[in-house]
CSV table of C-alpha atoms in Angstrom, one decimal:
chain,number,residue,atom,x,y,z
A,1,UNK,CA,16.9,-17.4,-53.5
A,2,UNK,CA,15.9,-19.4,-56.5
A,3,UNK,CA,14.7,-16.8,-59.0
A,4,UNK,CA,11.5,-18.1,-60.9
A,5,UNK,CA,10.0,-17.2,-64.2
A,6,UNK,CA,6.6,-16.5,-63.4
A,7,UNK,CA,3.4,-15.7,-65.3
A,8,UNK,CA,0.4,-13.8,-63.7
A,9,UNK,CA,-2.7,-13.9,-65.7
A,10,UNK,CA,-4.9,-11.0,-65.0
A,11,UNK,CA,-3.9,-7.3,-64.5
A,12,UNK,CA,-6.6,-6.1,-62.1
A,13,UNK,CA,-5.9,-5.0,-58.6
A,14,UNK,CA,-4.7,-8.4,-57.3
A,15,UNK,CA,-2.7,-9.5,-60.5
A,16,UNK,CA,-0.9,-6.2,-61.0
A,17,UNK,CA,0.0,-5.9,-57.3
A,18,UNK,CA,1.0,-9.4,-57.2
A,19,UNK,CA,3.1,-9.3,-60.5
A,20,UNK,CA,4.9,-6.0,-59.6
A,21,UNK,CA,5.8,-7.4,-56.0
A,22,UNK,CA,6.9,-10.8,-57.2
A,23,UNK,CA,9.3,-8.8,-59.6
A,24,UNK,CA,10.2,-6.7,-56.6
A,25,UNK,CA,11.6,-9.7,-54.7
A,26,UNK,CA,13.6,-10.9,-57.6
A,27,UNK,CA,11.5,-13.0,-59.9
A,28,UNK,CA,11.3,-12.6,-63.6
A,29,UNK,CA,7.4,-11.8,-64.0
A,30,UNK,CA,5.2,-11.5,-67.3
A,31,UNK,CA,1.7,-10.2,-66.6
A,32,UNK,CA,-0.9,-11.1,-69.0
A,33,UNK,CA,-4.4,-9.7,-69.7
A,34,UNK,CA,-6.6,-10.1,-72.8
A,35,UNK,CA,-7.6,-6.5,-72.6
A,36,UNK,CA,-5.4,-5.0,-75.3
A,37,UNK,CA,-6.1,-1.4,-74.2
A,38,UNK,CA,-4.9,-2.1,-70.7
A,39,UNK,CA,-1.8,-3.9,-71.9
A,40,UNK,CA,-1.0,-1.0,-74.2
A,41,UNK,CA,-1.5,1.4,-71.3
A,42,UNK,CA,0.9,-0.6,-69.0
A,43,UNK,CA,3.5,-0.9,-71.7
A,44,UNK,CA,3.5,2.8,-72.0
A,45,UNK,CA,4.1,3.1,-68.1
A,46,UNK,CA,0.6,4.0,-67.2
A,47,UNK,CA,-1.2,2.3,-64.3
A,48,UNK,CA,-4.9,1.7,-65.0
A,49,UNK,CA,-5.9,1.5,-61.2
A,50,UNK,CA,-5.1,3.6,-58.0
A,51,UNK,CA,-2.9,2.1,-55.5
A,52,UNK,CA,-0.4,4.1,-53.5
A,53,UNK,CA,3.1,3.3,-54.7
A,54,UNK,CA,2.4,0.8,-57.5
A,55,UNK,CA,3.2,3.2,-60.3
A,56,UNK,CA,6.7,3.4,-58.9
A,57,UNK,CA,7.1,-0.3,-58.3
A,58,UNK,CA,5.9,-1.1,-61.9
A,59,UNK,CA,8.2,1.5,-63.4
A,60,UNK,CA,11.2,0.3,-61.5
A,61,UNK,CA,10.8,-3.3,-62.3
A,62,UNK,CA,10.0,-2.8,-66.0
A,63,UNK,CA,13.3,-0.6,-66.1
A,64,UNK,CA,15.2,-3.5,-64.4
A,65,UNK,CA,13.7,-6.0,-66.9
A,66,UNK,CA,12.1,-8.2,-64.2
A,67,UNK,CA,8.5,-7.2,-65.3
A,68,UNK,CA,7.0,-7.2,-68.5
A,69,UNK,CA,3.4,-7.5,-70.1
A,70,UNK,CA,1.7,-9.4,-72.8
A,71,UNK,CA,-1.8,-9.7,-74.3
A,72,UNK,CA,-1.6,-13.4,-75.3
A,73,UNK,CA,-1.4,-16.1,-72.7
A,74,UNK,CA,0.8,-18.2,-75.0
A,75,UNK,CA,3.5,-15.4,-75.0
A,76,UNK,CA,3.4,-15.3,-71.1
A,77,UNK,CA,3.7,-18.9,-70.6
A,78,UNK,CA,7.1,-19.4,-72.4
A,79,UNK,CA,9.7,-20.9,-70.0
A,80,UNK,CA,7.6,-20.2,-66.8
A,81,UNK,CA,7.8,-22.4,-63.6
A,82,UNK,CA,4.8,-20.9,-62.1
A,83,UNK,CA,1.4,-19.3,-63.3
A,84,UNK,CA,-0.8,-17.4,-60.9
A,85,UNK,CA,-4.4,-17.0,-61.9
A,86,UNK,CA,-5.6,-13.7,-61.0
A,87,UNK,CA,-8.7,-13.3,-62.9
A,88,UNK,CA,-12.1,-12.0,-62.0
A,89,UNK,CA,-14.7,-14.2,-60.2
A,90,UNK,CA,-17.8,-11.8,-60.2
A,91,UNK,CA,-20.8,-13.0,-58.3
A,92,UNK,CA,-23.9,-14.3,-59.8
A,93,UNK,CA,-27.2,-12.9,-58.4
A,94,UNK,CA,-27.6,-16.1,-56.0
A,95,UNK,CA,-24.1,-15.3,-54.5
A,96,UNK,CA,-22.2,-18.1,-56.3
A,97,UNK,CA,-19.0,-17.1,-58.0
A,98,UNK,CA,-18.8,-16.7,-61.9
A,99,UNK,CA,-15.8,-19.1,-62.7
A,100,UNK,CA,-15.9,-18.5,-66.5
A,101,UNK,CA,-12.6,-16.7,-66.6
A,102,UNK,CA,-11.0,-19.3,-64.3
A,103,UNK,CA,-12.1,-22.3,-66.6
A,104,UNK,CA,-11.0,-20.4,-69.8
A,105,UNK,CA,-7.5,-19.6,-68.4
A,106,UNK,CA,-7.1,-23.1,-67.2
A,107,UNK,CA,-7.9,-24.6,-70.5
A,108,UNK,CA,-5.5,-22.2,-72.3
A,109,UNK,CA,-2.9,-23.0,-69.8
A,110,UNK,CA,-3.3,-26.8,-70.7
A,111,UNK,CA,-3.0,-26.2,-74.4
A,112,UNK,CA,0.5,-24.2,-73.9
A,113,UNK,CA,2.3,-26.4,-71.1
A,114,UNK,CA,5.8,-27.2,-72.2
A,115,UNK,CA,7.4,-28.5,-69.0
A,116,UNK,CA,6.4,-29.1,-65.3
A,117,UNK,CA,4.3,-26.1,-63.9
A,118,UNK,CA,2.7,-25.1,-60.7
A,119,UNK,CA,-0.6,-23.5,-61.4
A,120,UNK,CA,-1.6,-21.3,-58.4
A,121,UNK,CA,-5.2,-20.0,-57.7
A,122,UNK,CA,-4.7,-16.4,-56.6
A,123,UNK,CA,-8.3,-15.3,-57.4
A,124,UNK,CA,-10.7,-15.8,-54.6
A,125,UNK,CA,-12.6,-19.0,-55.6
A,126,UNK,CA,-15.1,-21.3,-53.8
A,127,UNK,CA,-13.7,-24.6,-52.3
A,128,UNK,CA,-13.3,-27.5,-54.7
A,129,UNK,CA,-12.4,-25.1,-57.4
A,130,UNK,CA,-8.8,-26.4,-57.5
A,131,UNK,CA,-10.2,-29.8,-58.3
A,132,UNK,CA,-12.0,-28.5,-61.3
A,133,UNK,CA,-9.1,-26.6,-62.5
A,134,UNK,CA,-7.1,-29.7,-62.3
A,135,UNK,CA,-9.6,-31.8,-64.1
A,136,UNK,CA,-9.8,-29.1,-67.0
A,137,UNK,CA,-6.1,-29.0,-67.4
A,138,UNK,CA,-5.9,-32.8,-67.5
A,139,UNK,CA,-8.7,-32.9,-70.1
A,140,UNK,CA,-7.0,-30.6,-72.5
A,141,UNK,CA,-3.2,-31.5,-71.5
A,142,UNK,CA,-2.7,-33.6,-74.7
A,143,UNK,CA,1.0,-34.0,-74.2
A,144,UNK,CA,0.5,-35.1,-70.6
A,145,UNK,CA,2.9,-32.3,-69.3
A,146,UNK,CA,3.3,-32.8,-65.6
A,147,UNK,CA,1.8,-29.9,-63.5
A,148,UNK,CA,0.3,-29.3,-60.1
A,149,UNK,CA,-2.6,-26.9,-58.9
A,150,UNK,CA,-2.2,-25.1,-55.7
A,151,UNK,CA,-4.4,-22.7,-53.8
A,152,UNK,CA,-2.5,-19.5,-52.8
A,153,UNK,CA,-5.3,-16.9,-51.5
A,154,UNK,CA,-4.4,-13.2,-51.4
A,155,UNK,CA,-4.9,-11.2,-48.3
A,156,UNK,CA,-4.3,-7.7,-49.9
A,157,UNK,CA,-6.1,-4.6,-48.8
A,158,UNK,CA,-6.7,-1.8,-51.4
A,159,UNK,CA,-4.7,1.2,-50.1
A,160,UNK,CA,-2.0,-0.9,-48.5
A,161,UNK,CA,-1.6,-3.8,-50.9
A,162,UNK,CA,2.1,-3.4,-51.5
A,163,UNK,CA,2.9,-3.3,-47.9
A,164,UNK,CA,0.5,-6.3,-47.4
A,165,UNK,CA,2.3,-8.3,-50.1
A,166,UNK,CA,6.0,-7.4,-49.1
A,167,UNK,CA,5.4,-7.7,-45.3
A,168,UNK,CA,2.5,-10.3,-44.9
A,169,UNK,CA,1.3,-11.6,-41.7
A,170,UNK,CA,1.0,-15.0,-43.1
A,171,UNK,CA,1.3,-16.9,-46.4
A,172,UNK,CA,-1.3,-19.7,-47.2
A,173,UNK,CA,-0.3,-22.4,-49.6
A,174,UNK,CA,-2.6,-25.4,-50.2
A,175,UNK,CA,-0.9,-28.1,-52.0
A,176,UNK,CA,-1.3,-31.8,-53.2
A,177,UNK,CA,2.4,-32.7,-53.6
A,178,UNK,CA,5.8,-32.0,-51.9
A,179,UNK,CA,7.0,-30.9,-55.4
A,180,UNK,CA,4.4,-28.1,-55.6
A,181,UNK,CA,5.2,-27.2,-52.0
A,182,UNK,CA,8.9,-26.7,-52.6
A,183,UNK,CA,8.4,-24.6,-55.5
A,184,UNK,CA,5.9,-22.2,-53.8
A,185,UNK,CA,8.1,-22.0,-50.8
A,186,UNK,CA,11.0,-21.0,-53.0
A,187,UNK,CA,8.9,-18.3,-54.7
A,188,UNK,CA,8.0,-16.7,-51.2
A,189,UNK,CA,11.5,-17.3,-49.6
A,190,UNK,CA,12.5,-13.7,-49.6
A,191,UNK,CA,9.4,-12.9,-47.5
A,192,UNK,CA,10.2,-13.6,-44.0
A,193,UNK,CA,6.9,-14.6,-42.5
A,194,UNK,CA,4.8,-17.7,-41.3
A,195,UNK,CA,4.0,-20.0,-44.2
A,196,UNK,CA,0.8,-22.0,-43.5
A,197,UNK,CA,0.9,-25.3,-45.7
A,198,UNK,CA,-2.4,-26.9,-46.0
A,199,UNK,CA,-4.4,-29.3,-48.3
A,200,UNK,CA,-6.0,-27.6,-51.4
A,201,UNK,CA,-9.6,-27.2,-50.0
A,202,UNK,CA,-8.5,-25.9,-46.6
A,203,UNK,CA,-6.5,-23.2,-48.3
A,204,UNK,CA,-9.6,-22.4,-50.5
A,205,UNK,CA,-11.8,-22.1,-47.5
A,206,UNK,CA,-9.4,-19.9,-45.4
A,207,UNK,CA,-9.9,-16.7,-47.5
A,208,UNK,CA,-13.8,-17.0,-47.5
A,209,UNK,CA,-13.8,-17.8,-43.9
A,210,UNK,CA,-11.4,-15.0,-43.0
A,211,UNK,CA,-13.4,-12.2,-44.9
A,212,UNK,CA,-16.8,-13.6,-43.6
A,213,UNK,CA,-15.3,-13.3,-40.0
A,214,UNK,CA,-14.2,-9.8,-40.5
A,215,UNK,CA,-17.6,-8.8,-42.1
A,216,UNK,CA,-19.3,-10.3,-39.0
A,217,UNK,CA,-17.1,-8.3,-36.7
A,218,UNK,CA,-18.1,-5.1,-38.4
A,219,UNK,CA,-21.8,-6.1,-38.3
A,220,UNK,CA,-21.5,-7.1,-34.8
A,221,UNK,CA,-20.1,-3.8,-33.9
A,222,UNK,CA,-22.6,-1.9,-35.8
A,223,UNK,CA,-25.4,-3.8,-34.0
A,224,UNK,CA,-23.8,-2.7,-30.7
A,225,UNK,CA,-23.8,0.8,-32.0
A,226,UNK,CA,-27.6,0.7,-32.5
A,227,UNK,CA,-28.0,-0.3,-28.8
A,228,UNK,CA,-25.6,2.6,-27.9
A,229,UNK,CA,-27.7,5.1,-29.6
A,230,UNK,CA,-30.9,3.7,-27.8
A,231,UNK,CA,-29.5,3.9,-24.3
A,232,UNK,CA,-27.3,7.0,-24.8
A,233,UNK,CA,-23.9,5.3,-24.7
A,234,UNK,CA,-21.0,5.9,-27.1
A,235,UNK,CA,-20.0,3.1,-29.5
A,236,UNK,CA,-16.3,4.4,-30.0
A,237,UNK,CA,-15.7,4.2,-26.3
A,238,UNK,CA,-17.5,0.7,-26.1
A,239,UNK,CA,-15.2,-0.4,-29.0
A,240,UNK,CA,-12.1,0.8,-27.2
A,241,UNK,CA,-12.9,-1.1,-24.3
A,242,UNK,CA,-13.8,-4.2,-26.1
A,243,UNK,CA,-10.6,-4.0,-28.4
A,244,UNK,CA,-8.2,-3.8,-25.7
A,245,UNK,CA,-9.0,-7.5,-24.9
A,246,UNK,CA,-6.5,-9.5,-26.9
A,247,UNK,CA,-8.9,-12.1,-27.6
A,248,UNK,CA,-11.0,-9.5,-29.6
A,249,UNK,CA,-8.6,-7.0,-31.0
A,250,UNK,CA,-9.3,-3.3,-32.0
A,251,UNK,CA,-9.4,-4.1,-35.8
A,252,UNK,CA,-12.8,-3.9,-37.5
A,253,UNK,CA,-14.6,-2.7,-34.4
A,254,UNK,CA,-15.4,0.7,-36.0
A,255,UNK,CA,-19.2,1.6,-36.1
A,256,UNK,CA,-20.4,3.2,-39.2
A,257,UNK,CA,-22.2,2.7,-42.4
A,258,UNK,CA,-20.9,-0.8,-42.9
A,259,UNK,CA,-18.4,-2.5,-45.2
A,260,UNK,CA,-18.3,-2.3,-49.0
A,261,UNK,CA,-15.7,-3.0,-51.7
A,262,UNK,CA,-15.4,-6.1,-53.8
A,263,UNK,CA,-13.9,-8.4,-51.2
A,264,UNK,CA,-16.1,-8.6,-48.0
A,265,UNK,CA,-19.4,-8.5,-49.7
A,266,UNK,CA,-18.6,-10.8,-52.5
A,267,UNK,CA,-16.9,-13.4,-50.2
A,268,UNK,CA,-19.6,-13.3,-47.6
A,269,UNK,CA,-22.3,-14.0,-50.2
A,270,UNK,CA,-20.0,-16.8,-51.6
A,271,UNK,CA,-19.3,-18.5,-48.4
A,272,UNK,CA,-23.1,-18.4,-47.5
A,273,UNK,CA,-23.8,-19.9,-50.9
A,274,UNK,CA,-21.2,-22.6,-50.6
A,275,UNK,CA,-22.5,-23.5,-47.2
A,276,UNK,CA,-25.9,-24.0,-48.4
A,277,UNK,CA,-24.8,-25.9,-51.4
A,278,UNK,CA,-23.0,-28.6,-49.2
A,279,UNK,CA,-26.0,-28.8,-46.8
A,280,UNK,CA,-25.5,-26.3,-44.1
A,281,UNK,CA,-27.4,-23.2,-43.7
A,282,UNK,CA,-25.0,-20.7,-42.3
A,283,UNK,CA,-27.7,-18.3,-41.2
A,284,UNK,CA,-25.3,-16.0,-39.4
A,285,UNK,CA,-23.8,-14.8,-42.7
A,286,UNK,CA,-27.4,-13.7,-44.0
A,287,UNK,CA,-27.8,-11.7,-40.6
A,288,UNK,CA,-24.4,-10.1,-41.1
A,289,UNK,CA,-25.3,-9.1,-44.6
A,290,UNK,CA,-28.7,-7.8,-43.4
A,291,UNK,CA,-27.2,-5.6,-40.7
A,292,UNK,CA,-24.7,-4.2,-43.2
A,293,UNK,CA,-27.5,-3.2,-45.5
A,294,UNK,CA,-29.4,-1.7,-42.7
A,295,UNK,CA,-26.6,0.7,-41.7
A,296,UNK,CA,-26.9,2.3,-45.1
A,297,UNK,CA,-30.7,2.7,-44.6
A,298,UNK,CA,-30.1,4.1,-41.2
A,299,UNK,CA,-27.6,6.6,-42.5
A,300,UNK,CA,-30.0,8.0,-45.1
A,301,UNK,CA,-32.7,8.2,-42.3
A,302,UNK,CA,-30.3,10.3,-40.1
A,303,UNK,CA,-29.9,12.6,-42.9
A,304,UNK,CA,-33.6,12.8,-43.5
A,305,UNK,CA,-34.3,13.3,-39.7
A,306,UNK,CA,-31.8,16.1,-39.7
A,307,UNK,CA,-33.2,18.1,-42.7
A,308,UNK,CA,-36.8,16.8,-42.5
A,309,UNK,CA,-37.8,16.7,-46.2
A,310,UNK,CA,-35.1,15.6,-48.5
A,311,UNK,CA,-36.8,16.8,-51.7
A,312,UNK,CA,-35.2,19.8,-53.0
A,313,UNK,CA,-32.5,19.7,-50.4
A,314,UNK,CA,-28.8,19.8,-51.2
A,315,UNK,CA,-26.7,17.1,-49.5
A,316,UNK,CA,-22.8,17.5,-49.6
A,317,UNK,CA,-21.2,14.2,-49.6
A,318,UNK,CA,-17.5,13.7,-48.7
A,319,UNK,CA,-16.0,10.4,-50.1
A,320,UNK,CA,-17.4,7.9,-52.5
A,321,UNK,CA,-14.6,5.2,-52.8
A,322,UNK,CA,-15.5,2.3,-50.4
A,323,UNK,CA,-12.4,3.0,-48.1
A,324,UNK,CA,-9.7,5.6,-48.1
A,325,UNK,CA,-6.5,5.2,-50.4
A,326,UNK,CA,-8.3,3.6,-53.2
A,327,UNK,CA,-10.5,4.7,-56.2
A,328,UNK,CA,-12.5,1.5,-56.1
A,329,UNK,CA,-16.3,2.1,-55.8
A,330,UNK,CA,-17.6,-1.5,-56.2
A,331,UNK,CA,-20.2,-2.2,-53.6
A,332,UNK,CA,-19.3,1.1,-52.1
A,333,UNK,CA,-22.0,2.2,-49.4
A,334,UNK,CA,-21.6,5.8,-50.7
A,335,UNK,CA,-23.1,4.7,-54.2
A,336,UNK,CA,-26.1,3.1,-52.5
A,337,UNK,CA,-26.6,6.2,-50.1
A,338,UNK,CA,-26.4,8.6,-52.9
A,339,UNK,CA,-28.9,6.9,-55.0
A,340,UNK,CA,-31.4,6.5,-52.1
A,341,UNK,CA,-31.0,10.2,-51.4
A,342,UNK,CA,-31.6,11.0,-55.1
A,343,UNK,CA,-34.7,8.8,-55.3
A,344,UNK,CA,-36.2,11.0,-52.3
A,345,UNK,CA,-35.4,14.1,-54.5
A,346,UNK,CA,-32.2,15.5,-52.9
A,347,UNK,CA,-29.4,17.3,-54.9
A,348,UNK,CA,-26.1,15.8,-54.4
A,349,UNK,CA,-22.7,17.8,-54.4
A,350,UNK,CA,-19.8,15.2,-54.1
A,351,UNK,CA,-16.0,15.1,-53.5
A,352,UNK,CA,-13.6,12.3,-53.3
A,353,UNK,CA,-9.7,12.7,-53.5
A,354,UNK,CA,-9.3,9.9,-56.1
A,355,UNK,CA,-12.5,8.2,-57.0
A,356,UNK,CA,-14.3,11.0,-58.9
A,357,UNK,CA,-13.6,9.6,-62.5
A,358,UNK,CA,-15.1,6.2,-61.5
A,359,UNK,CA,-18.0,7.9,-59.8
A,360,UNK,CA,-18.9,9.6,-63.0
A,361,UNK,CA,-19.3,6.2,-64.8
A,362,UNK,CA,-21.9,5.2,-62.3
A,363,UNK,CA,-23.7,8.3,-60.6
A,364,UNK,CA,-25.9,10.6,-62.7
A,365,UNK,CA,-27.2,14.0,-61.8
A,366,UNK,CA,-24.4,14.7,-59.4
A,367,UNK,CA,-22.5,17.9,-59.0
A,368,UNK,CA,-18.7,16.9,-58.7
A,369,UNK,CA,-16.9,19.5,-56.5
A,370,UNK,CA,-13.4,20.7,-56.9
A,371,UNK,CA,-12.7,20.1,-53.2
A,372,UNK,CA,-14.5,19.4,-50.0
A,373,UNK,CA,-15.3,23.0,-49.6
A,374,UNK,CA,-16.9,23.1,-53.0
A,375,UNK,CA,-18.9,20.0,-52.2
A,376,UNK,CA,-20.3,21.7,-48.9
A,377,UNK,CA,-21.2,25.0,-50.6
A,378,UNK,CA,-24.7,25.7,-50.3
A,379,UNK,CA,-25.4,22.4,-48.6
A,380,UNK,CA,-28.3,21.9,-46.2
A,381,UNK,CA,-26.3,19.0,-44.8
A,382,UNK,CA,-22.8,17.5,-45.0
A,383,UNK,CA,-22.4,13.8,-45.0
A,384,UNK,CA,-19.0,12.2,-44.3
A,385,UNK,CA,-19.1,8.8,-45.9
A,386,UNK,CA,-15.4,7.8,-46.6
A,387,UNK,CA,-12.9,8.6,-43.9
A,388,UNK,CA,-10.0,10.0,-46.0
A,389,UNK,CA,-7.3,11.4,-43.7
A,390,UNK,CA,-7.4,14.9,-45.4
A,391,UNK,CA,-11.1,15.1,-44.3
A,392,UNK,CA,-9.9,14.9,-40.8
A,393,UNK,CA,-8.1,18.3,-41.1
A,394,UNK,CA,-10.7,20.3,-43.0
A,395,UNK,CA,-11.2,23.9,-41.9
A,396,UNK,CA,-14.7,23.6,-40.5
A,397,UNK,CA,-15.1,27.3,-39.9
A,398,UNK,CA,-14.8,27.7,-43.7
A,399,UNK,CA,-17.1,24.6,-44.2
A,400,UNK,CA,-19.7,26.2,-41.9
A,401,UNK,CA,-19.7,29.6,-43.8
A,402,UNK,CA,-20.1,27.7,-47.0
A,403,UNK,CA,-23.1,25.7,-46.0
A,404,UNK,CA,-26.7,26.9,-45.9
A,405,UNK,CA,-27.3,24.9,-42.6
A,406,UNK,CA,-24.3,23.5,-40.5
A,407,UNK,CA,-25.6,19.9,-40.2
A,408,UNK,CA,-22.8,17.1,-40.2
A,409,UNK,CA,-23.7,13.5,-40.4
A,410,UNK,CA,-20.5,11.6,-39.5
A,411,UNK,CA,-20.8,8.1,-41.1
A,412,UNK,CA,-17.4,7.0,-39.9
A,413,UNK,CA,-17.2,8.7,-36.5
A,414,UNK,CA,-14.1,10.6,-37.7
A,415,UNK,CA,-14.8,13.7,-35.7
A,416,UNK,CA,-15.1,14.5,-32.1
A,417,UNK,CA,-18.8,15.4,-31.3
A,418,UNK,CA,-18.0,18.1,-28.6
A,419,UNK,CA,-15.6,19.9,-31.0
A,420,UNK,CA,-18.0,19.9,-33.8
A,421,UNK,CA,-20.8,21.3,-31.7
A,422,UNK,CA,-18.4,23.9,-30.4
A,423,UNK,CA,-17.8,25.0,-33.9
A,424,UNK,CA,-21.7,25.4,-34.3
A,425,UNK,CA,-22.5,22.2,-36.1
A,426,UNK,CA,-25.4,20.0,-35.5
A,427,UNK,CA,-23.6,16.7,-35.2
A,428,UNK,CA,-24.8,13.2,-35.6
A,429,UNK,CA,-22.6,10.2,-35.5
A,430,UNK,CA,-23.0,6.4,-35.7
A,431,UNK,CA,-23.8,4.7,-32.2
A,432,UNK,CA,-23.2,8.0,-30.4
A,433,UNK,CA,-25.6,9.6,-28.0
A,434,UNK,CA,-27.4,12.8,-29.4
């Protein structure tokens, strides 16, 4: 392989995983972030986010001098061949992406170019952003140093991000020149997988289209689950029968309280906004969002129906992260559900294996349990919100003794209804007959 000198701008979920994994496959990488505290944290060997295996990967590559950290972009750009832009693109209220950080980084890159460099969009950005980045760099590139802008969308899932990077199902590269294609192909040469080379705009659309399709699949299955409840069918059995069809597949056919996290909701909104902006009302995406929001309301209603009056009742909540194996609570269904319960006067006892610290920064008037059993103690109802593997093997005899009333609302269909009923629980799932 031809080792590259790479700069990754942004040390969030995407940037830090990307930088550590690029170093792991042999490149020399410097990760840059203007958050001085975060850089100091990383330089001391501490990881500011929770991602399984990331601490070991960062430590090993720092030790091998393939990975380093810097606060100033001018320091990170010295002698590099490729710059990955992995800064935040938070949503505006109308669904459009805030590209302030992208423009700022593009301008600073232009002022510090020394030789031919490939600038790769790793952040999820709306189509046509690459052209704007190119124009910004040209405008501030006073020495007329040659460069290329490429789109290289990430497909990392929190909780399995390292595995996803090192063993990807595909790598997408949107380019405008053969020179840039060659450089990017060399960057990813150690990863033996299918490389999809497209034009710049197509690559930018692939990420939004992919996540919007996955969100659609989830909302479709949740709509099927609503029908299942009405007719007395079981959504888990329906999903199994559907998923065995290779044209459909089993992934993302899990009925529940809907999707959360920073990617699916944000990308769905952004794709809907982009479509309207270019003159097409992609109304299906609005319905997908509506179905997703209704699932949270339905879940709260299930709890209310089970305990009757929520005011003064104690509800135990298992899980607050938007999915297992992450501490990310951005757009997490649990946050919305807890706040809705509190609005109706319910008292909340919460436990999550890793996301408690972040939950404390968002949720008020919540009792944070030492473990799942503590969260269930004295509860009138226990609600499973995040399907952490350790919740699958809880001692439900102990849980039942700890609760005031053995009512279980399973928001992820993690448990077998008949088993829970045999243990003496009143069980309610999503899309399952009562």
